[in-house]
PDB file of C-alpha atoms in Angstrom:
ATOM      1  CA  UNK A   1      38.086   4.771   5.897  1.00 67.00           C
ATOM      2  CA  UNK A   2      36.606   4.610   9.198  1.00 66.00           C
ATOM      3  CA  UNK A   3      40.009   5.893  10.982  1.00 69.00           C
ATOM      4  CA  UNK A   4      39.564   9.103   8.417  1.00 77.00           C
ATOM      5  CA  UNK A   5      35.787   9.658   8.927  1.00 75.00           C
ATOM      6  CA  UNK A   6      36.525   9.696  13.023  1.00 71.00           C
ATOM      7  CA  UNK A   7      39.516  11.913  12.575  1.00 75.00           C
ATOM      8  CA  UNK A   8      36.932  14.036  10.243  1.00 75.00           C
ATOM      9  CA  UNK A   9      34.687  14.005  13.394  1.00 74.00           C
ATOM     10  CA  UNK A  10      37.351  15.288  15.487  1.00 70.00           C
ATOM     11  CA  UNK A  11      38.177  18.289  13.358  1.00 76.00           C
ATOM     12  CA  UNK A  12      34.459  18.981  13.103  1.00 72.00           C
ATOM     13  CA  UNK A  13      34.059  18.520  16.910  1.00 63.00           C
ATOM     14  CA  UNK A  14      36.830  21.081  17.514  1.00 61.00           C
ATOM     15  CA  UNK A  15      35.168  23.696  15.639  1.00 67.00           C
ATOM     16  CA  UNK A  16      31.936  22.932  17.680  1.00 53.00           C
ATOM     17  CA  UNK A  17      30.720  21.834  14.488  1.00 64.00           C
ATOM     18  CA  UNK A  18      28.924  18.979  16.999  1.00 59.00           C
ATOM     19  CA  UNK A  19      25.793  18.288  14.893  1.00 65.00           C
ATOM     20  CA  UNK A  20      27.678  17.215  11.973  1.00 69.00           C
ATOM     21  CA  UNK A  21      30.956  15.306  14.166  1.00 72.00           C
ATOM     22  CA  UNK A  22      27.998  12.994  15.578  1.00 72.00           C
ATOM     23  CA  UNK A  23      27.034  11.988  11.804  1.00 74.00           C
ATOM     24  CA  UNK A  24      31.115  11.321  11.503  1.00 75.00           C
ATOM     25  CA  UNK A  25      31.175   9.834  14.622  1.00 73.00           C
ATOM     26  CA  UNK A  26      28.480   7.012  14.104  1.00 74.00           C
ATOM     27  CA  UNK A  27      29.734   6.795  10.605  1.00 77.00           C
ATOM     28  CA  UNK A  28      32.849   6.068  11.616  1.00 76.00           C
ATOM     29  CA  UNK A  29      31.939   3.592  14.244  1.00 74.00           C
ATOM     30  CA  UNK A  30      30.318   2.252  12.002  1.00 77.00           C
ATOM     31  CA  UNK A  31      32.830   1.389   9.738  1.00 78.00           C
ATOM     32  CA  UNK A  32      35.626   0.164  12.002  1.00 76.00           C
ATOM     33  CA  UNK A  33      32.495  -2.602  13.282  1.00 78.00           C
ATOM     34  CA  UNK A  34      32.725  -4.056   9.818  1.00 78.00           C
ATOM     35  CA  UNK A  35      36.454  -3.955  10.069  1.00 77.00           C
ATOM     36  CA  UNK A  36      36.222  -6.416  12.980  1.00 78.00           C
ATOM     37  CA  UNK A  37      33.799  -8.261  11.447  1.00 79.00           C
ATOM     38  CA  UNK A  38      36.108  -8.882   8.598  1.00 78.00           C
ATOM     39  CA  UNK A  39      39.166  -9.590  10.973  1.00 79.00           C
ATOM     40  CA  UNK A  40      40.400 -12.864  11.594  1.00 77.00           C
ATOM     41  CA  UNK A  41      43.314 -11.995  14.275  1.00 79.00           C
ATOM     42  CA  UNK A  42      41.807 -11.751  17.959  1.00 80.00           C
ATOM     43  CA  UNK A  43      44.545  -9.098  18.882  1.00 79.00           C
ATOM     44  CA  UNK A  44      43.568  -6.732  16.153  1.00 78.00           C
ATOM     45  CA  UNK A  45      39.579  -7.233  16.841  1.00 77.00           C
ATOM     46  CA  UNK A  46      40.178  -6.318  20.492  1.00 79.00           C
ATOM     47  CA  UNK A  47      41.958  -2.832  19.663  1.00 77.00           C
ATOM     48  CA  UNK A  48      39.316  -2.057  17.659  1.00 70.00           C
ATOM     49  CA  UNK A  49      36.895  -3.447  19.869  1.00 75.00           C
ATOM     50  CA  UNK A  50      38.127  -0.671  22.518  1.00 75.00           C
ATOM     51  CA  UNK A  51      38.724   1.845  19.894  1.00 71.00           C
ATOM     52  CA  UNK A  52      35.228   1.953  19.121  1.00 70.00           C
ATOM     53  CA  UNK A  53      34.855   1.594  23.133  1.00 70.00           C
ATOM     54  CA  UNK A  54      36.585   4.793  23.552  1.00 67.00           C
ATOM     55  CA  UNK A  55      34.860   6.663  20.996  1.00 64.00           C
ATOM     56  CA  UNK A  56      31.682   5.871  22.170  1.00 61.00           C
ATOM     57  CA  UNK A  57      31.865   6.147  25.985  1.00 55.00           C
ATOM     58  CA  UNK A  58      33.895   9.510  25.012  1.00 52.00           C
ATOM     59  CA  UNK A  59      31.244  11.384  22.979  1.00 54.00           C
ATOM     60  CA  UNK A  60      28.030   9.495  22.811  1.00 49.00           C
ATOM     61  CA  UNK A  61      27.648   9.110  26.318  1.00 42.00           C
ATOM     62  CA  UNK A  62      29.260  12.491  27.703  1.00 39.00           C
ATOM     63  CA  UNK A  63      27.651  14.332  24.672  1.00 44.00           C
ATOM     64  CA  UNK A  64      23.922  12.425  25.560  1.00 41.00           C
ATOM     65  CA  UNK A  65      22.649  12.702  22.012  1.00 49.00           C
ATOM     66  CA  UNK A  66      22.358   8.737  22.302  1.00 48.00           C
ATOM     67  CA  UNK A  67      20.060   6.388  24.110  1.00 46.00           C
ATOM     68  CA  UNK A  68      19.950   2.862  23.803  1.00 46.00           C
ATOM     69  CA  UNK A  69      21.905   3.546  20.490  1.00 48.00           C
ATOM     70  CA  UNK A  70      19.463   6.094  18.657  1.00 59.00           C
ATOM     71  CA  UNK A  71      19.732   9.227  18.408  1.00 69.00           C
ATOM     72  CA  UNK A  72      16.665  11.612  18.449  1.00 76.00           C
ATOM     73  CA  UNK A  73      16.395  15.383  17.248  1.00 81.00           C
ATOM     74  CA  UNK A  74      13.222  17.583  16.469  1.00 86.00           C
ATOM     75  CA  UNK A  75      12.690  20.592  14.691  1.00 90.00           C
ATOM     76  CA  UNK A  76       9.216  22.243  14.726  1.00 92.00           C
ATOM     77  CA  UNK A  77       8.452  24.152  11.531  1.00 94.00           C
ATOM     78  CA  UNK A  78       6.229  27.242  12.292  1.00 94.00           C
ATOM     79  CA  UNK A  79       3.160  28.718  10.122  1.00 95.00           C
ATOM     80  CA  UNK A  80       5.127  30.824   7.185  1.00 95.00           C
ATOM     81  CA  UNK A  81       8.587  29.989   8.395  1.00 96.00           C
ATOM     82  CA  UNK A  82      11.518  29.973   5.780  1.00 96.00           C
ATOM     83  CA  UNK A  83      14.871  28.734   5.895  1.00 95.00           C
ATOM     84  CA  UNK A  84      13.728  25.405   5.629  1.00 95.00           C
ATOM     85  CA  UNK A  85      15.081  24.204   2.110  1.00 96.00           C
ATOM     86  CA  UNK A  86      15.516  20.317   1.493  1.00 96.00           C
ATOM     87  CA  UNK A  87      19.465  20.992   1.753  1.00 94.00           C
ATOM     88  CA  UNK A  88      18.521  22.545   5.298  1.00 92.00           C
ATOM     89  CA  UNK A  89      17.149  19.441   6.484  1.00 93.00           C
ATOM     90  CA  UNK A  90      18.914  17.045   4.595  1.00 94.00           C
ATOM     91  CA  UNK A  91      22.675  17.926   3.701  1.00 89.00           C
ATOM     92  CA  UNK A  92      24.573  17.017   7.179  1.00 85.00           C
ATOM     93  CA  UNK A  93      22.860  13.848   6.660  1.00 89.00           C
ATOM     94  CA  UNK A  94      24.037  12.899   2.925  1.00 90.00           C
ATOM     95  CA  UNK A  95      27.373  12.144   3.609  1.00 85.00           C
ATOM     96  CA  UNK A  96      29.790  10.411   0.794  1.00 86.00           C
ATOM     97  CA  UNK A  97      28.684   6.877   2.244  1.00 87.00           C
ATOM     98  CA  UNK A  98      25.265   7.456   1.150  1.00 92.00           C
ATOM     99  CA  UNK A  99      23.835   4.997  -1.859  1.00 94.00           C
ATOM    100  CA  UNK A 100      20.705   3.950  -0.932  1.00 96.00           C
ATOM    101  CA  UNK A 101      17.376   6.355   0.172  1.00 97.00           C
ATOM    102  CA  UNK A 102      14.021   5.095   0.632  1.00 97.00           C
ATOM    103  CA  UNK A 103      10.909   7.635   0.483  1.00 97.00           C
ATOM    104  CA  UNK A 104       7.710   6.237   2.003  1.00 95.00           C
ATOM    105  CA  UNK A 105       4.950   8.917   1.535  1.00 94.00           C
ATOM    106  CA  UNK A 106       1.219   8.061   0.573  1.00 91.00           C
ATOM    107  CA  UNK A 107       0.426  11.984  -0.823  1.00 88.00           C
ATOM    108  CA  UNK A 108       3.363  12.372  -3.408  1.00 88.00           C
ATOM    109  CA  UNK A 109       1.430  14.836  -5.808  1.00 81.00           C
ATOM    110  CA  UNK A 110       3.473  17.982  -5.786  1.00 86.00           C
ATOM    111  CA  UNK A 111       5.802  16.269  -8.278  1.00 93.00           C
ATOM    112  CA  UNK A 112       7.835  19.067  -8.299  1.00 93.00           C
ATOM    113  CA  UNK A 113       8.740  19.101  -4.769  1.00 95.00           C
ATOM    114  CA  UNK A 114       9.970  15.242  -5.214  1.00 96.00           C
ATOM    115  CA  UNK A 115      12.136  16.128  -8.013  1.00 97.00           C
ATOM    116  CA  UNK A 116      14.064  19.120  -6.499  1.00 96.00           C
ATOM    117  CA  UNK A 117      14.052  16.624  -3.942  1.00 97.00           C
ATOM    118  CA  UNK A 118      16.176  14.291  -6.095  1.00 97.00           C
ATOM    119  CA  UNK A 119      18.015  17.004  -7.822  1.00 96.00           C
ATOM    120  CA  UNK A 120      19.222  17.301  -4.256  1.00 96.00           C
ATOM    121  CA  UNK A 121      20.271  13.916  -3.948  1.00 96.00           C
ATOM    122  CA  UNK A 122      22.413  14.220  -7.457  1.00 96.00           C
ATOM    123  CA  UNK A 123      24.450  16.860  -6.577  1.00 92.00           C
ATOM    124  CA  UNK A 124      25.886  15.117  -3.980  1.00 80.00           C
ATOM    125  CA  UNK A 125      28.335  14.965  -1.654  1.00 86.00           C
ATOM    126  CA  UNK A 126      26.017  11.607  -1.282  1.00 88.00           C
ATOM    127  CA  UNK A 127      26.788   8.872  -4.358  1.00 91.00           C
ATOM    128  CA  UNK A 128      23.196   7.495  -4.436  1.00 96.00           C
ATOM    129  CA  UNK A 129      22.532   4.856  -6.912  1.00 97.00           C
ATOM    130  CA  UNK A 130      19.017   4.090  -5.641  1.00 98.00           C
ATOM    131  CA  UNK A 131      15.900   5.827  -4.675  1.00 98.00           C
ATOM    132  CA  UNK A 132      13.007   3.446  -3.726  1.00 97.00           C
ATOM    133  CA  UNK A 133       9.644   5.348  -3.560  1.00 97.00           C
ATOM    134  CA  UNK A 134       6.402   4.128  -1.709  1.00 96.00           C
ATOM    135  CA  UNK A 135       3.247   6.257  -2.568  1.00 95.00           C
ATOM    136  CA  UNK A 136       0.004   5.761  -3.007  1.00 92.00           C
ATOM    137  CA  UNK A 137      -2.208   6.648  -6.217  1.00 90.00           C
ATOM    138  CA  UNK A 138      -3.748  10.068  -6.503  1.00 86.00           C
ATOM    139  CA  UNK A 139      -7.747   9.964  -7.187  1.00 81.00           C
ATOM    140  CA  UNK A 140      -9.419  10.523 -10.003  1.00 74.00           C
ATOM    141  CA  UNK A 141      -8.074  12.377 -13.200  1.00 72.00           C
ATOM    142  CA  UNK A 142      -4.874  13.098 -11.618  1.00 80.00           C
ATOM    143  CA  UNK A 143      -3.789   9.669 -11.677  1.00 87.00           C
ATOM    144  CA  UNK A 144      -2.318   9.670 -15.140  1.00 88.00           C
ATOM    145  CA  UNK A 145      -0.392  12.919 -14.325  1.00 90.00           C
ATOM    146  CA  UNK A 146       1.183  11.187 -11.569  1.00 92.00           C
ATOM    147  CA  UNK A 147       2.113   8.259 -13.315  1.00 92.00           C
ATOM    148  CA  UNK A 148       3.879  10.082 -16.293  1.00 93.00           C
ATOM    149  CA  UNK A 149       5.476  12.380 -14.421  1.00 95.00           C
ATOM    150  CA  UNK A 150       7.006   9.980 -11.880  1.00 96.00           C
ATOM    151  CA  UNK A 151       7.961   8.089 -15.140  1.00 96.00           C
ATOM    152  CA  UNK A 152      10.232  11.142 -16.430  1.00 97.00           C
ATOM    153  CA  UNK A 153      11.608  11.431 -13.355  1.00 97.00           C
ATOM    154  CA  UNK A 154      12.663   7.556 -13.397  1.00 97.00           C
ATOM    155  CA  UNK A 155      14.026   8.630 -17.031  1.00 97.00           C
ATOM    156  CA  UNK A 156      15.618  11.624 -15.960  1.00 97.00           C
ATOM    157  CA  UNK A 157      17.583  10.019 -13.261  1.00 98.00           C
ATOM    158  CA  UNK A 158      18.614   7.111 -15.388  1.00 97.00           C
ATOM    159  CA  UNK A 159      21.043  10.043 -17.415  1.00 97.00           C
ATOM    160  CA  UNK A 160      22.791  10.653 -13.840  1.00 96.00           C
ATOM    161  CA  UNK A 161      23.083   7.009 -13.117  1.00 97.00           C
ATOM    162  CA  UNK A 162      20.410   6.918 -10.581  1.00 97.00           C
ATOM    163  CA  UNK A 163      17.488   4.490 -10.438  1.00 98.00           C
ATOM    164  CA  UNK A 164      13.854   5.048  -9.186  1.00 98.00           C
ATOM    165  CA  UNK A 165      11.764   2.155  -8.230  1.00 97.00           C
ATOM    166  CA  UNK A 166       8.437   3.226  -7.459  1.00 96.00           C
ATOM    167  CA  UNK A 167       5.871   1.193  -5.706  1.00 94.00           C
ATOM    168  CA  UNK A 168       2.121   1.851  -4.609  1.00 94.00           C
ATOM    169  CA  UNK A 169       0.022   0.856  -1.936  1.00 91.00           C
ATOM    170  CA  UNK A 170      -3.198   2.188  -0.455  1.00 88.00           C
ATOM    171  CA  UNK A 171      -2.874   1.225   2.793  1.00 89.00           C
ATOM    172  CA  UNK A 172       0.323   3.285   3.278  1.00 88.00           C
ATOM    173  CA  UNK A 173       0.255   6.398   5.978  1.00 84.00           C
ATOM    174  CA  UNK A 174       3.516   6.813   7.720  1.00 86.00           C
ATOM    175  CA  UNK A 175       5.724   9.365   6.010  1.00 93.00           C
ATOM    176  CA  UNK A 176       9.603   8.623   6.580  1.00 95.00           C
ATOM    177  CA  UNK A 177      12.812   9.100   4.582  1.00 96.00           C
ATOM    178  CA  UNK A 178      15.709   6.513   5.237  1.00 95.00           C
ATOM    179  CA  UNK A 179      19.340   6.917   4.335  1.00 94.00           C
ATOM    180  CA  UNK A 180      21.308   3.447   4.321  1.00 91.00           C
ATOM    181  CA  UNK A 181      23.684   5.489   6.862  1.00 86.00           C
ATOM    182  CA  UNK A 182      21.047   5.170   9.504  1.00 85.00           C
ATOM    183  CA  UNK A 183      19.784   7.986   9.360  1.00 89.00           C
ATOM    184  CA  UNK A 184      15.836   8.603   9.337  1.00 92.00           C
ATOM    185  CA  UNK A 185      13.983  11.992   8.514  1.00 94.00           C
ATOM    186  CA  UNK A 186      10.283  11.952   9.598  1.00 94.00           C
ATOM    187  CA  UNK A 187       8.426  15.022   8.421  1.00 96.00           C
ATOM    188  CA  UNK A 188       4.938  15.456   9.645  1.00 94.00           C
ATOM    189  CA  UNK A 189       3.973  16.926   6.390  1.00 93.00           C
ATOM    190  CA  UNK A 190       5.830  14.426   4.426  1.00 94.00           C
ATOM    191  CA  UNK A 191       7.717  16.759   1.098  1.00 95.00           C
ATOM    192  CA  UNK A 192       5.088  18.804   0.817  1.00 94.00           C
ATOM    193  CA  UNK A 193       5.722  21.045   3.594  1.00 96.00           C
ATOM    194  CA  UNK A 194       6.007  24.265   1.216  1.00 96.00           C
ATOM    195  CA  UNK A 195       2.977  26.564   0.957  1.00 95.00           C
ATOM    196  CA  UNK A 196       2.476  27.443  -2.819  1.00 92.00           C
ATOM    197  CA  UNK A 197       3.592  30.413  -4.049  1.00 90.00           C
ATOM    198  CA  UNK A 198       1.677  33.765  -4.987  1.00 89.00           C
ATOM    199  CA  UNK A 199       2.937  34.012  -8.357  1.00 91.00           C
ATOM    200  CA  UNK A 200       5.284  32.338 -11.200  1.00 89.00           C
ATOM    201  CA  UNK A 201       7.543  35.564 -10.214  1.00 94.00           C
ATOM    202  CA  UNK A 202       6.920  35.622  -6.551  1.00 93.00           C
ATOM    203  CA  UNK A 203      10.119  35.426  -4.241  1.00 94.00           C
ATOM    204  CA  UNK A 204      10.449  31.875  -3.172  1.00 93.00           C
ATOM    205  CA  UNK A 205       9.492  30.637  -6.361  1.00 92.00           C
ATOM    206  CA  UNK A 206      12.262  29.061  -7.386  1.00 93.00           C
ATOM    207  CA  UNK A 207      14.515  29.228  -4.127  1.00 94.00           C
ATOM    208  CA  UNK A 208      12.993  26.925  -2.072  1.00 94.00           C
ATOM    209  CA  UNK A 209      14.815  28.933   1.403  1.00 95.00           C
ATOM    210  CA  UNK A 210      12.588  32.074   0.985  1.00 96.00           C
ATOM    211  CA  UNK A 211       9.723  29.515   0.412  1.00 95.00           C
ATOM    212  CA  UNK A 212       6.813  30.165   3.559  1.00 96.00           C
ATOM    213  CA  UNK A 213       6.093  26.668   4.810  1.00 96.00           C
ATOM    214  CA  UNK A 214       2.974  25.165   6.409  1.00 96.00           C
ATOM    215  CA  UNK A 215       3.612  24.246   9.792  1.00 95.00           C
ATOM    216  CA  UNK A 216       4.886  20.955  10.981  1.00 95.00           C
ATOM    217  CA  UNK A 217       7.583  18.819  12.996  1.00 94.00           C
ATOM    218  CA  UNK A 218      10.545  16.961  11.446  1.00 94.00           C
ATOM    219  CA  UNK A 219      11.436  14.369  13.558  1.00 91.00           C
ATOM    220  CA  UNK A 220      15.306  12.760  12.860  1.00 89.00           C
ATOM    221  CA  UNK A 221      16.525   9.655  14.071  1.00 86.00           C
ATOM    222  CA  UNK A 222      19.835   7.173  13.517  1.00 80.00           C
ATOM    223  CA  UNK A 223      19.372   3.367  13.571  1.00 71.00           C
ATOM    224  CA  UNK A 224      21.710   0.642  13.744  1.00 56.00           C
ATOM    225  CA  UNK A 225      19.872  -0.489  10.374  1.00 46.00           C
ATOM    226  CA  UNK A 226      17.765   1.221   8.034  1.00 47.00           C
ATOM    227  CA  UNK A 227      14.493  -0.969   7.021  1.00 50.00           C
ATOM    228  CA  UNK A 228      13.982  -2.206   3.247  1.00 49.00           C
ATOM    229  CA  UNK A 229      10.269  -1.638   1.631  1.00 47.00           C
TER     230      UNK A 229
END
Protein backbone atom coordinates (compact mmCIF):
# COMPACT_ATOMS: atom_id res chain seq x y z
CA UNK A 1 0.00 0.00 0.00
CA UNK A 2 2.51 2.49 0.79
CA UNK A 3 4.74 1.53 -2.45
CA UNK A 4 1.24 2.36 -4.49
CA UNK A 5 0.30 5.60 -2.63
CA UNK A 6 4.15 6.96 -3.43
CA UNK A 7 3.96 5.77 -6.98
CA UNK A 8 0.35 7.67 -6.86
CA UNK A 9 2.44 10.71 -5.68
CA UNK A 10 4.71 10.43 -8.49
CA UNK A 11 2.07 10.44 -11.19
CA UNK A 12 0.43 13.35 -9.41
CA UNK A 13 3.83 15.14 -9.09
CA UNK A 14 4.38 14.77 -12.85
CA UNK A 15 1.31 16.47 -13.73
CA UNK A 16 2.35 19.33 -11.28
CA UNK A 17 -0.50 18.17 -9.43
CA UNK A 18 2.12 19.11 -6.28
CA UNK A 19 -0.51 20.03 -3.64
CA UNK A 20 -2.13 16.78 -3.75
CA UNK A 21 1.50 14.43 -4.45
CA UNK A 22 2.59 15.99 -0.92
CA UNK A 23 -0.72 14.42 0.75
CA UNK A 24 0.54 11.01 -1.23
CA UNK A 25 3.82 11.61 -0.34
CA UNK A 26 3.46 11.83 3.57
CA UNK A 27 0.83 9.21 3.23
CA UNK A 28 2.96 7.06 1.79
CA UNK A 29 5.84 7.62 4.09
CA UNK A 30 3.79 7.05 6.31
CA UNK A 31 2.87 3.76 5.61
CA UNK A 32 6.18 2.15 4.66
CA UNK A 33 7.26 3.53 8.66
CA UNK A 34 4.75 1.02 9.92
CA UNK A 35 6.13 -1.49 7.51
CA UNK A 36 9.46 -1.28 9.36
CA UNK A 37 7.96 -1.21 12.42
CA UNK A 38 6.38 -4.50 11.69
CA UNK A 39 9.69 -5.98 10.17
CA UNK A 40 11.74 -8.30 11.92
CA UNK A 41 14.75 -8.71 9.23
CA UNK A 42 17.45 -5.81 9.70
CA UNK A 43 18.24 -5.97 5.86
CA UNK A 44 14.72 -5.27 4.82
CA UNK A 45 14.23 -2.36 7.63
CA UNK A 46 17.34 -0.64 6.26
CA UNK A 47 16.00 -0.47 2.50
CA UNK A 48 13.12 0.92 3.68
CA UNK A 49 14.78 2.94 6.10
CA UNK A 50 16.58 4.72 2.97
CA UNK A 51 13.59 4.41 0.83
CA UNK A 52 11.76 6.63 2.97
CA UNK A 53 15.31 8.54 3.17
CA UNK A 54 15.16 9.17 -0.43
CA UNK A 55 11.71 10.22 -0.63
CA UNK A 56 12.01 12.62 1.87
CA UNK A 57 15.35 14.38 1.25
CA UNK A 58 14.00 14.24 -2.56
CA UNK A 59 10.72 16.20 -2.23
CA UNK A 60 10.19 17.44 1.25
CA UNK A 61 13.31 19.12 1.52
CA UNK A 62 13.90 20.37 -2.23
CA UNK A 63 10.08 21.10 -2.44
CA UNK A 64 10.33 23.18 1.29
CA UNK A 65 6.69 22.62 2.13
CA UNK A 66 8.19 20.88 5.39
CA UNK A 67 9.86 22.13 8.51
CA UNK A 68 10.74 20.22 11.36
CA UNK A 69 8.20 17.66 9.86
CA UNK A 70 4.94 19.91 9.52
CA UNK A 71 3.74 21.24 6.93
CA UNK A 72 2.00 24.71 6.96
CA UNK A 73 -0.43 26.34 4.27
CA UNK A 74 -2.87 29.41 4.57
CA UNK A 75 -5.63 30.56 2.68
CA UNK A 76 -7.26 33.93 3.54
CA UNK A 77 -10.98 34.02 2.77
CA UNK A 78 -12.05 37.59 1.67
CA UNK A 79 -15.45 39.57 2.58
CA UNK A 80 -18.14 37.92 -0.06
CA UNK A 81 -15.69 35.55 -1.64
CA UNK A 82 -17.07 32.24 -3.25
CA UNK A 83 -15.48 29.23 -4.36
CA UNK A 84 -14.95 28.19 -1.03
CA UNK A 85 -17.23 24.97 -0.66
CA UNK A 86 -16.33 22.34 2.15
CA UNK A 87 -15.07 19.98 -0.84
CA UNK A 88 -12.76 23.09 -1.74
CA UNK A 89 -11.09 22.99 1.45
CA UNK A 90 -11.40 19.61 2.37
CA UNK A 91 -11.29 16.96 -0.58
CA UNK A 92 -7.30 16.71 -1.31
CA UNK A 93 -7.23 16.04 2.27
CA UNK A 94 -9.85 12.99 2.57
CA UNK A 95 -7.92 10.51 1.04
CA UNK A 96 -9.06 6.58 1.11
CA UNK A 97 -6.94 6.19 4.45
CA UNK A 98 -9.19 8.44 6.20
CA UNK A 99 -11.48 6.80 9.23
CA UNK A 100 -11.30 8.93 11.92
CA UNK A 101 -12.19 13.08 12.02
CA UNK A 102 -12.42 15.04 15.04
CA UNK A 103 -14.40 18.54 14.99
CA UNK A 104 -13.60 20.80 17.95
CA UNK A 105 -15.80 23.98 17.60
CA UNK A 106 -17.55 25.77 20.65
CA UNK A 107 -20.36 27.75 18.18
CA UNK A 108 -21.85 24.66 16.26
CA UNK A 109 -25.42 26.24 15.71
CA UNK A 110 -25.82 26.44 11.99
CA UNK A 111 -26.71 22.73 12.07
CA UNK A 112 -27.02 22.72 8.63
CA UNK A 113 -23.62 23.71 7.77
CA UNK A 114 -22.32 20.60 10.06
CA UNK A 115 -24.41 18.22 8.24
CA UNK A 116 -23.47 19.10 4.59
CA UNK A 117 -20.36 18.97 6.36
CA UNK A 118 -20.81 15.24 7.03
CA UNK A 119 -22.67 14.55 3.90
CA UNK A 120 -19.23 15.47 2.65
CA UNK A 121 -17.47 13.08 4.63
CA UNK A 122 -20.00 10.10 3.33
CA UNK A 123 -19.47 10.42 -0.06
CA UNK A 124 -16.12 9.67 0.21
CA UNK A 125 -13.23 8.89 -1.36
CA UNK A 126 -12.51 8.97 2.67
CA UNK A 127 -14.06 5.57 4.57
CA UNK A 128 -14.81 7.39 7.87
CA UNK A 129 -16.32 5.35 10.54
CA UNK A 130 -16.05 8.06 13.21
CA UNK A 131 -16.78 11.65 13.71
CA UNK A 132 -16.05 12.91 17.29
CA UNK A 133 -17.62 16.40 17.87
CA UNK A 134 -16.59 18.94 20.69
CA UNK A 135 -19.08 21.93 21.05
CA UNK A 136 -20.33 23.79 23.48
CA UNK A 137 -24.18 24.38 24.39
CA UNK A 138 -26.07 27.15 22.70
CA UNK A 139 -27.92 29.65 25.30
CA UNK A 140 -31.13 29.86 26.12
CA UNK A 141 -34.16 28.40 24.08
CA UNK A 142 -31.99 27.20 21.41
CA UNK A 143 -30.54 24.60 23.43
CA UNK A 144 -33.14 21.96 22.78
CA UNK A 145 -32.90 22.65 18.99
CA UNK A 146 -29.37 21.87 19.15
CA UNK A 147 -29.63 18.87 21.00
CA UNK A 148 -32.33 17.20 18.71
CA UNK A 149 -30.94 18.11 15.78
CA UNK A 150 -27.39 16.92 16.52
CA UNK A 151 -29.33 13.75 17.65
CA UNK A 152 -30.79 13.13 13.96
CA UNK A 153 -27.72 13.70 12.65
CA UNK A 154 -26.12 10.89 15.03
CA UNK A 155 -29.26 8.81 13.62
CA UNK A 156 -28.82 9.73 10.21
CA UNK A 157 -25.26 8.71 10.04
CA UNK A 158 -25.84 5.47 11.84
CA UNK A 159 -27.85 4.33 8.20
CA UNK A 160 -24.33 5.04 6.37
CA UNK A 161 -22.37 3.25 8.98
CA UNK A 162 -20.94 6.28 10.51
CA UNK A 163 -20.92 7.17 14.21
CA UNK A 164 -21.16 10.65 15.93
CA UNK A 165 -20.00 11.07 19.41
CA UNK A 166 -20.74 14.37 20.58
CA UNK A 167 -19.31 15.95 23.62
CA UNK A 168 -19.75 19.49 25.34
CA UNK A 169 -17.72 21.70 27.22
CA UNK A 170 -17.88 25.39 28.06
CA UNK A 171 -14.57 26.14 28.36
CA UNK A 172 -13.82 25.14 24.74
CA UNK A 173 -12.51 28.06 22.14
CA UNK A 174 -10.07 26.73 19.66
CA UNK A 175 -11.74 25.70 16.43
CA UNK A 176 -9.75 22.79 14.57
CA UNK A 177 -10.66 19.82 12.36
CA UNK A 178 -8.29 16.68 12.54
CA UNK A 179 -8.07 13.87 10.05
CA UNK A 180 -6.28 10.63 11.54
CA UNK A 181 -3.97 11.16 8.28
CA UNK A 182 -2.36 14.10 9.96
CA UNK A 183 -3.84 16.41 8.55
CA UNK A 184 -5.32 19.56 10.52
CA UNK A 185 -7.78 22.29 9.08
CA UNK A 186 -7.99 25.43 11.32
CA UNK A 187 -10.66 27.83 10.15
CA UNK A 188 -10.83 31.12 11.88
CA UNK A 189 -14.52 31.10 11.58
CA UNK A 190 -14.82 27.55 12.53
CA UNK A 191 -17.96 25.90 9.79
CA UNK A 192 -19.73 28.73 9.84
CA UNK A 193 -17.83 30.72 7.49
CA UNK A 194 -20.93 31.11 4.97
CA UNK A 195 -22.90 34.38 5.07
CA UNK A 196 -26.70 33.47 4.98
CA UNK A 197 -28.44 33.66 2.06
CA UNK A 198 -31.01 36.36 0.70
CA UNK A 199 -33.68 34.05 -0.02
CA UNK A 200 -34.89 30.18 0.05
CA UNK A 201 -34.39 30.70 -3.94
CA UNK A 202 -31.36 32.86 -3.88
CA UNK A 203 -28.23 31.51 -5.88
CA UNK A 204 -25.98 29.91 -3.39
CA UNK A 205 -28.69 28.48 -1.59
CA UNK A 206 -28.18 25.20 -1.99
CA UNK A 207 -24.64 25.16 -3.77
CA UNK A 208 -22.52 25.99 -1.18
CA UNK A 209 -19.54 27.32 -4.14
CA UNK A 210 -21.68 30.38 -5.19
CA UNK A 211 -22.24 30.83 -1.37
CA UNK A 212 -20.59 34.70 -0.32
CA UNK A 213 -18.53 33.96 2.77
CA UNK A 214 -17.60 36.14 5.75
CA UNK A 215 -14.09 36.75 5.82
CA UNK A 216 -11.52 34.65 7.51
CA UNK A 217 -8.15 32.52 7.36
CA UNK A 218 -7.96 28.71 7.10
CA UNK A 219 -4.93 27.68 8.41
CA UNK A 220 -3.77 23.74 7.33
CA UNK A 221 -1.26 21.79 8.91
CA UNK A 222 0.14 17.85 8.84
CA UNK A 223 1.32 16.22 12.10
CA UNK A 224 3.14 13.19 12.77
CA UNK A 225 -0.05 12.37 15.05
CA UNK A 226 -3.37 13.71 15.19
CA UNK A 227 -4.57 14.45 19.01
CA UNK A 228 -7.65 12.44 20.58
CA UNK A 229 -10.46 14.67 22.55
Amino acid sequence: AGAETVKRAVELDLASRFQESLVCYQEGIDLLLQVVKGTKDEAKKQRYRQKISDISAGVFTEKSFFSDGKYHKQIRIEENATGYSYEKLFQEYLTEIVSEVWVEDPYIRHLYNFLRFCEMLVKGPCKVKTIHLLTSYDEGSGRNQQTSGLEEIKQSLRNYGVTLNVSFSSSIHDREIRFNNGWMIKIGRGLDYFKKPEGRFCIGYCDFDLRPCHETTVDVFHTKHTKKM
